[in-house]
mmCIF file of C-alpha atoms in Angstrom:
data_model
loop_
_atom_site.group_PDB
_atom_site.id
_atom_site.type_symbol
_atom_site.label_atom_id
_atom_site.label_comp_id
_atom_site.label_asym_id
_atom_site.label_seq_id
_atom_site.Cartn_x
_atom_site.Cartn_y
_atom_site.Cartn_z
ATOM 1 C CA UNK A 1210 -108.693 21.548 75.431
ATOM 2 C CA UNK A 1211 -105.844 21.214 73.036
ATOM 3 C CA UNK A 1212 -104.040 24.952 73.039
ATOM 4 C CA UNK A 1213 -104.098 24.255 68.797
ATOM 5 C CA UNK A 1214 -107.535 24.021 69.560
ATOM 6 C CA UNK A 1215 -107.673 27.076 72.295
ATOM 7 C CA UNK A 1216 -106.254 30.266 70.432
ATOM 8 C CA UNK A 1217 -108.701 30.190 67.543
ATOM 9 C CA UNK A 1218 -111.636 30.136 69.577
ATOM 10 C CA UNK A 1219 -110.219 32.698 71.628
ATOM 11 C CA UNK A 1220 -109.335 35.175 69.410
ATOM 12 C CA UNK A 1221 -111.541 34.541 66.786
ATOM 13 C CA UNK A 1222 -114.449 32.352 67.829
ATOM 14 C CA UNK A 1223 -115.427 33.925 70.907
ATOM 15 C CA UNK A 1224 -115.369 37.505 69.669
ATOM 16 C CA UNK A 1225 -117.684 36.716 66.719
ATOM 17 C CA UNK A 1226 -120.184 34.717 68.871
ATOM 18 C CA UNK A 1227 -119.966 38.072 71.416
ATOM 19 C CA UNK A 1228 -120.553 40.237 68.540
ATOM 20 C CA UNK A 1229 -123.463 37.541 67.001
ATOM 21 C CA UNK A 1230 -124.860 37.376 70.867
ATOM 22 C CA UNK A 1231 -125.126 41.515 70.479
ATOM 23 C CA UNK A 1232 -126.534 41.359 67.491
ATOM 24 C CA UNK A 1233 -129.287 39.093 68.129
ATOM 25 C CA UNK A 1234 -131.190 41.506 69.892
ATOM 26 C CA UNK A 1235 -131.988 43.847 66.422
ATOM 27 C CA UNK A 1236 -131.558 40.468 64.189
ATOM 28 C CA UNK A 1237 -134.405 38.420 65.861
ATOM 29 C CA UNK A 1238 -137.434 39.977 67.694
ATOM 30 C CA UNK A 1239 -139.689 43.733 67.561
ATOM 31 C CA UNK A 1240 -136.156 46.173 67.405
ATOM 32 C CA UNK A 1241 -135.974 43.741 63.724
ATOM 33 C CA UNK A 1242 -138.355 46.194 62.507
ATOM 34 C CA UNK A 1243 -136.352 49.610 64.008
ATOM 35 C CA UNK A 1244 -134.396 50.391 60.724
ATOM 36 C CA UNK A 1245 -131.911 53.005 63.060
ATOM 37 C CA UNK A 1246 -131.494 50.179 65.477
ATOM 38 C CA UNK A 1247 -130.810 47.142 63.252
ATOM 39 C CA UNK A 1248 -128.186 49.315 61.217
ATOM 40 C CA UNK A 1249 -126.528 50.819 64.555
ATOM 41 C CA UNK A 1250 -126.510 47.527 66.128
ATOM 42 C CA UNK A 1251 -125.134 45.666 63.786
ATOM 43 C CA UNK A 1252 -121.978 48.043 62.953
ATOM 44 C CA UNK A 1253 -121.352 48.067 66.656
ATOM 45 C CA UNK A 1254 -121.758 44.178 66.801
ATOM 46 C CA UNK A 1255 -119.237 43.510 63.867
ATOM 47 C CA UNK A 1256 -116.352 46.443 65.300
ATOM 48 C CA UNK A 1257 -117.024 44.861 68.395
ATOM 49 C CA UNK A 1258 -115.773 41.698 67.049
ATOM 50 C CA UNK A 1259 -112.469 43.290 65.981
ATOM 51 C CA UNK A 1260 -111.264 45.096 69.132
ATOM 52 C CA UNK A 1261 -112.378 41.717 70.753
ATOM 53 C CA UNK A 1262 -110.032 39.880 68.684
ATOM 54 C CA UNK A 1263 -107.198 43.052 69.151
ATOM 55 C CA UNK A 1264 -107.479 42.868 72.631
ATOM 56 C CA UNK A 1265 -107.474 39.022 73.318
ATOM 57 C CA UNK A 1266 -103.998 39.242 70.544
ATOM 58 C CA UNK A 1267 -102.590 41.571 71.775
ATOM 59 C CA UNK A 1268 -104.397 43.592 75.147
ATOM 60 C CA UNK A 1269 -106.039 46.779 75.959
ATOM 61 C CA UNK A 1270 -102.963 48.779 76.524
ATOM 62 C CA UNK A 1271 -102.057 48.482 73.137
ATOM 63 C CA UNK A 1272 -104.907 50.346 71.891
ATOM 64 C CA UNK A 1273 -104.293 53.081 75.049
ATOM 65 C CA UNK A 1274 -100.991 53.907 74.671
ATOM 66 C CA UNK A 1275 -102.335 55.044 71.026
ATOM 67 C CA UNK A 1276 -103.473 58.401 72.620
ATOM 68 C CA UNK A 1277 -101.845 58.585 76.473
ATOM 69 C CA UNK A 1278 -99.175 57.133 78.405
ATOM 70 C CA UNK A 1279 -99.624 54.124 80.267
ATOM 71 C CA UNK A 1280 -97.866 53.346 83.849
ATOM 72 C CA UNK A 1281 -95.848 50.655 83.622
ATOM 73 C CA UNK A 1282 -96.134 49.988 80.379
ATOM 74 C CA UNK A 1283 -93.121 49.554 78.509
ATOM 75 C CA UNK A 1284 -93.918 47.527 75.543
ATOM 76 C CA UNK A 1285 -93.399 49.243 72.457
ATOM 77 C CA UNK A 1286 -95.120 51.720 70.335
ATOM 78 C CA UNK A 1287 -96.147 50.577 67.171
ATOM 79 C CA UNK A 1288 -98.311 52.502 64.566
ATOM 80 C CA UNK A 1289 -100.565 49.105 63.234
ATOM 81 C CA UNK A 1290 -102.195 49.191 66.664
ATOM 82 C CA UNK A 1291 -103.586 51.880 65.909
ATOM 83 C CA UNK A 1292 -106.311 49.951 63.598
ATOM 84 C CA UNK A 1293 -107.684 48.883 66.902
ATOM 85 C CA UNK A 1294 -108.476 52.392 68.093
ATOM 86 C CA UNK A 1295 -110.063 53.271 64.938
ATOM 87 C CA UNK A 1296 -112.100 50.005 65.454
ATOM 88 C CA UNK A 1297 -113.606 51.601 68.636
ATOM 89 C CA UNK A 1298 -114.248 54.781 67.439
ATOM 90 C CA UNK A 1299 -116.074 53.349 64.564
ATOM 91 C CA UNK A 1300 -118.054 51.394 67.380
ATOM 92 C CA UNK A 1301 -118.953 54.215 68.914
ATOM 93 C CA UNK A 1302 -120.220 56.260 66.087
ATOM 94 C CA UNK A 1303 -122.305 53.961 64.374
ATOM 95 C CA UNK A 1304 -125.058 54.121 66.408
ATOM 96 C CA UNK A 1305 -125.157 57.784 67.007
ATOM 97 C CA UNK A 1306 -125.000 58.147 63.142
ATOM 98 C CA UNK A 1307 -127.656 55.647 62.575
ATOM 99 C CA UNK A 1308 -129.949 57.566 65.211
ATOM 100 C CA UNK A 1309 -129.092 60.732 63.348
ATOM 101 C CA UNK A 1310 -129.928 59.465 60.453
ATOM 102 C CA UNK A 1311 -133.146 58.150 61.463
ATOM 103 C CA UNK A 1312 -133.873 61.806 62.356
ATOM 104 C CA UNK A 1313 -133.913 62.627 59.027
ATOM 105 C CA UNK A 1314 -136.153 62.413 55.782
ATOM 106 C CA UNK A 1315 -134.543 60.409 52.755
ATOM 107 C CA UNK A 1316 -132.163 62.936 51.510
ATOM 108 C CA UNK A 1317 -131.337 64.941 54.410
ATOM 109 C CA UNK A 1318 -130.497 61.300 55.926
ATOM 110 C CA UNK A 1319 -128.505 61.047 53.166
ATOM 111 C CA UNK A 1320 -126.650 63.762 53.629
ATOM 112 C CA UNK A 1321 -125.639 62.664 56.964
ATOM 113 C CA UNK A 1322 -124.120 59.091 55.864
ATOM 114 C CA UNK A 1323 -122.639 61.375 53.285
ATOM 115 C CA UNK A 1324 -120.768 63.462 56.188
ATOM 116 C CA UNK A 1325 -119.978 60.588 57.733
ATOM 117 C CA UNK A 1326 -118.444 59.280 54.894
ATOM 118 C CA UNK A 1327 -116.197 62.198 53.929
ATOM 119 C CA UNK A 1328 -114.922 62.457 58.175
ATOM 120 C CA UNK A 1329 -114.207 58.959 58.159
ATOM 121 C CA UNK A 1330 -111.849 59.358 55.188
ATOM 122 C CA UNK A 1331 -110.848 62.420 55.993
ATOM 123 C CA UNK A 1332 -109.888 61.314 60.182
ATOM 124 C CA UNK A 1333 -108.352 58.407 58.631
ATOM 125 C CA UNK A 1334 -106.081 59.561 56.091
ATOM 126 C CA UNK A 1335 -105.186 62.228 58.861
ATOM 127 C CA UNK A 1336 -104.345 59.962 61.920
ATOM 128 C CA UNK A 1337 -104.298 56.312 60.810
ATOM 129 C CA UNK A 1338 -100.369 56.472 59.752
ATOM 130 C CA UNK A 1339 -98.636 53.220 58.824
ATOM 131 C CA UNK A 1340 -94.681 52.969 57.943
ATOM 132 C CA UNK A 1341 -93.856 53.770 54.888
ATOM 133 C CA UNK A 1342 -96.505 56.169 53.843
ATOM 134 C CA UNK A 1343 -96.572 59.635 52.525
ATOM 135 C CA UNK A 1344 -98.884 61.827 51.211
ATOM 136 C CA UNK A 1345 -100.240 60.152 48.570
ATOM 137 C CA UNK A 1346 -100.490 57.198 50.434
ATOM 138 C CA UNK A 1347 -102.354 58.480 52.661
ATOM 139 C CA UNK A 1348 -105.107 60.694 50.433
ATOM 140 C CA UNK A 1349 -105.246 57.455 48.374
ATOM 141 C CA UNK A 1350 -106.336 55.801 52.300
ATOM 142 C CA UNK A 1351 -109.075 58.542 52.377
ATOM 143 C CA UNK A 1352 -110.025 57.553 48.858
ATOM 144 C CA UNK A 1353 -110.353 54.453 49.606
ATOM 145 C CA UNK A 1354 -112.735 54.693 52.421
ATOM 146 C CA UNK A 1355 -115.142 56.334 50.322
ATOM 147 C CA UNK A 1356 -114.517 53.749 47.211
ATOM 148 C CA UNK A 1357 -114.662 50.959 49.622
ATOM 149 C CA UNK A 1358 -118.103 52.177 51.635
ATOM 150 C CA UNK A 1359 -119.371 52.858 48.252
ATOM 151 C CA UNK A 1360 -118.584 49.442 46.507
ATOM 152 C CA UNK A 1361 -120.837 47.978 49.868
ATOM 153 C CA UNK A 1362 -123.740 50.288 49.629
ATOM 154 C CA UNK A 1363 -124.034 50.133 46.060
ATOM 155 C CA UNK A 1364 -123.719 46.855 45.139
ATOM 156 C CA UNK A 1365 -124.215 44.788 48.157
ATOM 157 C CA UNK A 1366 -127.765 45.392 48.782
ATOM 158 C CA UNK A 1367 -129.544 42.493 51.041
ATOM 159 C CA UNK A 1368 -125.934 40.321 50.806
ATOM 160 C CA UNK A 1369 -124.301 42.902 52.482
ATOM 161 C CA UNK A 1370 -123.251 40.770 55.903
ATOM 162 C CA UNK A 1371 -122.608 37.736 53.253
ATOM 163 C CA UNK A 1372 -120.188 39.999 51.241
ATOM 164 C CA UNK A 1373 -118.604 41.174 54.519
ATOM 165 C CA UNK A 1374 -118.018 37.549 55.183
ATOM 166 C CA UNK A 1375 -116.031 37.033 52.323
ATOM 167 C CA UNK A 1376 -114.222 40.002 51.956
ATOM 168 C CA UNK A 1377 -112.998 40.017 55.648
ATOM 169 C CA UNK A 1378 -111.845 36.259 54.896
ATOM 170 C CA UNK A 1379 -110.095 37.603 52.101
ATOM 171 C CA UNK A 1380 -108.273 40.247 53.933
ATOM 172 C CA UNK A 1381 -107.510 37.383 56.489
ATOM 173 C CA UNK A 1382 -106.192 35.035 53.720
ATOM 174 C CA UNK A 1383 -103.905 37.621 52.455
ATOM 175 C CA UNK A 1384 -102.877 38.773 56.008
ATOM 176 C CA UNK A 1385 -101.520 35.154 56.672
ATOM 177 C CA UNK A 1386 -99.437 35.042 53.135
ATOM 178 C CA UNK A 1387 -97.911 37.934 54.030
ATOM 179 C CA UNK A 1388 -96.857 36.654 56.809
ATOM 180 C CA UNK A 1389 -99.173 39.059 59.497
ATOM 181 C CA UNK A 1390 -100.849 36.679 61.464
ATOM 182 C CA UNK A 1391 -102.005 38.734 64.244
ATOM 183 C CA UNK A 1392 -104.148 40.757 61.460
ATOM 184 C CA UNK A 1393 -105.290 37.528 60.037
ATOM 185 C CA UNK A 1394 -107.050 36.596 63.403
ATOM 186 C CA UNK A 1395 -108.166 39.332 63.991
ATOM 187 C CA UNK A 1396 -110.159 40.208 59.840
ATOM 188 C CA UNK A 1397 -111.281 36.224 60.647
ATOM 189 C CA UNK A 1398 -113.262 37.202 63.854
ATOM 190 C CA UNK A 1399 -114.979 39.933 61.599
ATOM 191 C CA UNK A 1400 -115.237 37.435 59.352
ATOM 192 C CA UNK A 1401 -117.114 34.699 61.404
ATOM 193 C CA UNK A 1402 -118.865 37.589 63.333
ATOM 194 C CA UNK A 1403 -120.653 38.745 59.520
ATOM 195 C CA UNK A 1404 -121.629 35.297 59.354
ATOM 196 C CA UNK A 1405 -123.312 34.380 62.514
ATOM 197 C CA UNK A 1406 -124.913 37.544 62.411
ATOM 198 C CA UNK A 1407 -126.312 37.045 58.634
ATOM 199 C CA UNK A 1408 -127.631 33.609 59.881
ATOM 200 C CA UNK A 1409 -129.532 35.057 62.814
ATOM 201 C CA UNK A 1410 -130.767 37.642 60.231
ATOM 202 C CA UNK A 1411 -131.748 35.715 58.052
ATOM 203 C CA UNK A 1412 -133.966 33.353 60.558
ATOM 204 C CA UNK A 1413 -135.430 36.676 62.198
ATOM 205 C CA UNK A 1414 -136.551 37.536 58.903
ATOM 206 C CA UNK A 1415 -138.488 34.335 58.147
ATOM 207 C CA UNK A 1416 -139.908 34.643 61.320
ATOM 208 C CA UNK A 1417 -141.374 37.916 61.309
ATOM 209 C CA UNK A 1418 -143.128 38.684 57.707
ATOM 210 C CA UNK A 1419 -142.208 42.750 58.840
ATOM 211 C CA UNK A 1420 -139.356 42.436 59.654
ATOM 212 C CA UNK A 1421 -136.809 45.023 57.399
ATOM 213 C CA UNK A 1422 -133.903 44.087 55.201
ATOM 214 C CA UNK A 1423 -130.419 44.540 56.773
ATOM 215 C CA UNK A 1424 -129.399 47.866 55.462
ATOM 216 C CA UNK A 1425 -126.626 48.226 53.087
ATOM 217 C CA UNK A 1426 -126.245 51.602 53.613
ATOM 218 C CA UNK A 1427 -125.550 53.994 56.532
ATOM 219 C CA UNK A 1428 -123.795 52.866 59.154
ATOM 220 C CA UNK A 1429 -122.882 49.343 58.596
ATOM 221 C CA UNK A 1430 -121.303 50.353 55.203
ATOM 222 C CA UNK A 1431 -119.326 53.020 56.988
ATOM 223 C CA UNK A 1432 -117.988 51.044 59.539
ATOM 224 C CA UNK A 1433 -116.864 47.884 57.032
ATOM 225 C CA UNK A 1434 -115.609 50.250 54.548
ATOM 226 C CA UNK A 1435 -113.838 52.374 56.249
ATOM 227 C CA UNK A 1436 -112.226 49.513 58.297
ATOM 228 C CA UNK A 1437 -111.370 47.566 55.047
ATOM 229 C CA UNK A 1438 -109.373 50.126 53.932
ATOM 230 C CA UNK A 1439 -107.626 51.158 56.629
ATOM 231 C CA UNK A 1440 -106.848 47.211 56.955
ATOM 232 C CA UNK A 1441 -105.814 47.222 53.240
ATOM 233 C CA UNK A 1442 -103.303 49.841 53.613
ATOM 234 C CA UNK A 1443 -102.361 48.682 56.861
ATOM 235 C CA UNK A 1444 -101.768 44.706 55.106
ATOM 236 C CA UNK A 1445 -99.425 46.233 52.241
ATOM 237 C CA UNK A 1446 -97.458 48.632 54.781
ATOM 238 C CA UNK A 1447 -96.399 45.651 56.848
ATOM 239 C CA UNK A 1448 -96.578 42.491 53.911
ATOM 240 C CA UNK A 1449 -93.189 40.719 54.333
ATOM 241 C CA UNK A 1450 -94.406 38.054 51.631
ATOM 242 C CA UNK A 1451 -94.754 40.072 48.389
ATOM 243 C CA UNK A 1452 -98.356 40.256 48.461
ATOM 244 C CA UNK A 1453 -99.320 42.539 45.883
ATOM 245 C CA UNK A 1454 -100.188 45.874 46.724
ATOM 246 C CA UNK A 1455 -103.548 45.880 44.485
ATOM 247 C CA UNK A 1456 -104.257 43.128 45.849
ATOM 248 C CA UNK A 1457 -105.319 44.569 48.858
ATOM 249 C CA UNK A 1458 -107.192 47.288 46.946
ATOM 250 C CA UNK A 1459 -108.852 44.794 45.146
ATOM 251 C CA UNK A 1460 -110.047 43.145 48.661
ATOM 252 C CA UNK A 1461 -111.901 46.095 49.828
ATOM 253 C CA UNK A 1462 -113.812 46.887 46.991
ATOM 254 C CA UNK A 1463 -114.790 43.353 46.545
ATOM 255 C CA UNK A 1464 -118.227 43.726 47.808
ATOM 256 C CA UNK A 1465 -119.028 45.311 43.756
ATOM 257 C CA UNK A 1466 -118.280 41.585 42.806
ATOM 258 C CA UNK A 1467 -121.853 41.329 43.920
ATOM 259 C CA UNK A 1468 -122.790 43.085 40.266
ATOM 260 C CA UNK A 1469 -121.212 39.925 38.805
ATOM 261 C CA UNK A 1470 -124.679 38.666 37.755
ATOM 262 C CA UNK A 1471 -126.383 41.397 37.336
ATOM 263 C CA UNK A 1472 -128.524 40.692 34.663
ATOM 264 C CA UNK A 1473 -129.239 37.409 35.963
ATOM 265 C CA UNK A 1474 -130.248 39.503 39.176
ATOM 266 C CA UNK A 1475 -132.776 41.492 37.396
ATOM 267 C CA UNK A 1476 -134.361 38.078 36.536
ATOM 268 C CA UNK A 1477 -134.351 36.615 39.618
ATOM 269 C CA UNK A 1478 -138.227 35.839 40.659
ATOM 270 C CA UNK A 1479 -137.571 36.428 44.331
ATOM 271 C CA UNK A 1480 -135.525 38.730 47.019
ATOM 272 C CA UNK A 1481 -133.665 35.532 48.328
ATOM 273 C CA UNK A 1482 -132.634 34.670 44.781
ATOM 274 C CA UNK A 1483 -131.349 37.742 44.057
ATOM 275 C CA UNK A 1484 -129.357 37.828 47.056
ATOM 276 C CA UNK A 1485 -128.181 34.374 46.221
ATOM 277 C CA UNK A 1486 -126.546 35.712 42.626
ATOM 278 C CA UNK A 1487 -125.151 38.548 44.786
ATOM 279 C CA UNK A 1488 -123.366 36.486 46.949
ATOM 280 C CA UNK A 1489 -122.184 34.237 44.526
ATOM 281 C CA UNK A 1490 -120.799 37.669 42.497
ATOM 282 C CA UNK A 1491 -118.672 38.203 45.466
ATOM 283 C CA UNK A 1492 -117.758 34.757 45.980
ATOM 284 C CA UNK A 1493 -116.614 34.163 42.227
ATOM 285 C CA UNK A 1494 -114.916 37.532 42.561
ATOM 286 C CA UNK A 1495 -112.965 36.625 45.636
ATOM 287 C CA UNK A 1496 -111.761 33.196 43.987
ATOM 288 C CA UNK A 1497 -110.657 35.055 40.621
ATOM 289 C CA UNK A 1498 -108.665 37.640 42.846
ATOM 290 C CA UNK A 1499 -107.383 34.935 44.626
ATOM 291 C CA UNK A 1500 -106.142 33.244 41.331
ATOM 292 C CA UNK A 1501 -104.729 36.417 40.282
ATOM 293 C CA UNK A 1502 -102.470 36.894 43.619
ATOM 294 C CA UNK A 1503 -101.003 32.890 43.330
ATOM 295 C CA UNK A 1504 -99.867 33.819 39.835
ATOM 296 C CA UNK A 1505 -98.340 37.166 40.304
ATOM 297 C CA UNK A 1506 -96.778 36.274 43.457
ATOM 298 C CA UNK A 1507 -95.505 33.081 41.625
ATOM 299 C CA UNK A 1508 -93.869 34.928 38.726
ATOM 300 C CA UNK A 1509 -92.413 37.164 41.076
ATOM 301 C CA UNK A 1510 -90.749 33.809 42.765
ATOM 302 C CA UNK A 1511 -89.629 32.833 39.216
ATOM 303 C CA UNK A 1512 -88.291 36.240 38.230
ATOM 304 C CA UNK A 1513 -86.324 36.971 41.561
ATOM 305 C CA UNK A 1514 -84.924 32.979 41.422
#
């Protein structure tokens, strides 16, 4: 196979058909109808597909020497590697928070994704450090988890692994401007991952009349918000291109796109309609941001030449 041909599957097709191959066992089948497991499953399934990527980019040590010291390892320490190691923790929590949560009636279930929600900004503005910040870099960081999970459980609804489709392509696109190409793969293979898995979804659903919607709330909100923004602030920290900084801000609250239509969505005669116009919201959204980047980043070219 043509190595051209060889690195993308690598690093981003073959994590995202791991992750989809995870996946398939809540997205298809009886577990379709678990609410806990289909949300738990799925979060792990789609962080999966990111420390795949990290790993196959870069390799596990660069995720272990985040938090001990490695024999023989004498490769550098750099602070965006941490973003893998948040990846995994994420992982790891979303299905003990989904179980937790299942524990629960409505609002005391809602207080947990609520807790969840304030530790995950809180752990990340603490520990997830890139160059250049300072304090309010950082409490803007935590903000932004919180904004970011938020603009997905909100607004995203049933297109919730659609919108995490396009936004993670976004983040990908502006990765690769800004001249980051190891974060590019890496946001693609979430990318893909969101929409294999929404495909299998969608067929278990028109399979099974009972099965359950994909929830847009709870744990696979947590995980793709609070990973969109520590990508976002990781993207600007290390953009060598002149990517805008808002633009990056802009990408993980893009999910709210999905309100685009909304009073077309309140017509909508059907679920899958409605869904449709929330997708699109998110899809127009993504291509006006996109817009918006090419022209400031081209009168910045003008002004500086």
């Amino acid at each position: 196979m043509n190595d051209l041909a060889v690195y993308p599957f690598s690093v981003v097709v073959l994590p995202a058909i791991i992750a989809a191959v995870v996946a398939c066992a809540v997205a298809v089948g009886p577990l379709r109808r678990r609410a806990a497991a289909v949300d738990g499953v799925i979060a792990f399934a789609l962080m999966l597909a990111f420390v795949l990527s990290f790993t196959r980019e870069l390799d596990w040590n660069a995720i272990l020497r985040q938090c001990m010291t490695v024999a023989g390892d004498d490769a550098p320490f750099e602070k965006w590697h941490r973003i893998g190691l948040a990846a995994i923790v994420l992982a790891l929590l979303a299905p003990i928070i989904s179980a937790l949560g299942a524990r629960f009636v409505s609002t005391s279930r809602n207080g947990v994704t609520l807790g969840a929600t304030v530790l995950a900004a809180a752990l990340s503005a603490k520990f997830v450090v890139f160059p250049g910040s300072n304090g309010w870099w950082q409490i803007e960081q935590g903000l932004l988890v919180v904004a970011a999970m938020t603009a997905i459980a909100a607004c995203a609804e049933r297109a919730v692994l659609w919108s995490a489709w396009i936004t993670f392509a976004m983040f990908a696109a502006l990765a690769l401007l800004g001249g980051f190409a190891s974060l590019a793969v890496m946001c693609a293979a979430v990318s893909t991952a969101s929409f294999l898995i929404a495909l299998l979804t969608t067929l278990g659903a028109r399979r099974d009349a009972s099965a359950i919607a994909i929830p847009s709330s709870g744990s696979i909100a947590l995980v793709l918000g609070t990973l969109g923004a520590i990508i976002a602030n990781c993207g600007r920290a290390y953009d060598q291109s002149g990517v805008p900084a808002w633009a990056w801000i802009a990408v993980a609250v893009l999910p709210a796109g999905s309100l685009l239509f909304g009073s077309t969505i309140k017509r909508a005669a059907t679920v899958q309609r409605a869904t449709m116009w929330r997708v699109c919201g998110v899809f127009v959204g993504a291509l006006l941001l996109g817009a918006a980047v090419a022209i400031a980043m081209n009168v910045t070219t003008t002004t500086t030449s």
